[in-house]
Coordinates of C-alpha atoms in Angstrom, one line a residue:
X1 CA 36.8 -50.0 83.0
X2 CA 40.4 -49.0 83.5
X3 CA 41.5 -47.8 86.8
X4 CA 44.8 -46.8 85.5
X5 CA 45.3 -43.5 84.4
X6 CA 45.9 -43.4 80.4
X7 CA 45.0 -41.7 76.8
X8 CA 42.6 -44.5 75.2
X9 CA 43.0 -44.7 71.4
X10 CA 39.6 -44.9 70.8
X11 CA 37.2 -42.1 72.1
X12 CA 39.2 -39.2 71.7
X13 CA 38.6 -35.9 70.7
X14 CA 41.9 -34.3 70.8
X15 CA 44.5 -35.8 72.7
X16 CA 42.7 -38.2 74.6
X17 CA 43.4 -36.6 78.0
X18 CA 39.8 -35.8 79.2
X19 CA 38.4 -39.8 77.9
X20 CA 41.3 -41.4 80.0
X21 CA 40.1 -39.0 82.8
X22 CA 36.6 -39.8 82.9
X23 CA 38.0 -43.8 82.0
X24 CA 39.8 -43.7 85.3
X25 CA 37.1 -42.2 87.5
X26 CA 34.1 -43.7 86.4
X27 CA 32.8 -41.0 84.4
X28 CA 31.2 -39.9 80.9
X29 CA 33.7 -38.6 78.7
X30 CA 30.9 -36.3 77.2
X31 CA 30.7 -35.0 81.0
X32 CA 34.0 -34.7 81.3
X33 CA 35.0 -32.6 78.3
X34 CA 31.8 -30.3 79.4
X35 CA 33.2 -30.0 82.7
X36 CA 36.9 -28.6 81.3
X37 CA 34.9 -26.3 78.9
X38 CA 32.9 -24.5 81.5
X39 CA 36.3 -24.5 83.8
X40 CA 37.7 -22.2 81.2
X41 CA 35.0 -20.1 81.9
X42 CA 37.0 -19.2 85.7
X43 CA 40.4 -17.5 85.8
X44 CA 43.3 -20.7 86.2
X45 CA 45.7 -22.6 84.8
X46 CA 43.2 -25.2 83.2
X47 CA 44.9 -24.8 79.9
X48 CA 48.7 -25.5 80.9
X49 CA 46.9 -28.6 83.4
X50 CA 45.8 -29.9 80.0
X51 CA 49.0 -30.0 78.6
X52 CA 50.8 -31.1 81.2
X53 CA 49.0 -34.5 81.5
X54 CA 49.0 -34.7 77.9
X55 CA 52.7 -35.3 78.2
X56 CA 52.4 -36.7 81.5
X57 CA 50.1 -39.7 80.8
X58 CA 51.2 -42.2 78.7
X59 CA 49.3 -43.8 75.5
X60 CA 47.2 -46.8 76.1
X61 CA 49.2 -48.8 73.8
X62 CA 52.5 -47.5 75.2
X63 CA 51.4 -48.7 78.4
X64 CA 50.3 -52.1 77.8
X65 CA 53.2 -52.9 75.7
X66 CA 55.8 -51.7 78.8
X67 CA 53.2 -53.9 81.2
X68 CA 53.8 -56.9 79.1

């Protein structure tokens, strides 16, 4: 389990964001991606928060190459 916030290559639906979420705390990424549906449900900004850590958090493989 990764405790470092990423987008896994393998398990994603879209972009990755909610699999590297549930990666980091713990969590199904089936639960997850369940969670952010019914949270479009209430009036927000869940949308733009989704695209704003899909930019934000880096691919897994860009990340392990820049640990290296």
């Amino acid at each position: 389990m990764s405790r470092k916030l990423v987008r896994p290559r393998q398990g994603r639906m879209f972009a990755g964001v909610c699999a590297g979420l549930a990666q980091r705390f713990g969590m199904s990424a089936g639960m997850v991606r369940l969670l952010f549906l019914l949270s479009l449900l209430l009036p927000g900004t869940q949308v733009i928060i989704y695209l704003a850590l899909w930019i934000i958090m880096p691919n897994e493989d860009r990340y392990l190459a820049t640990a290296r």
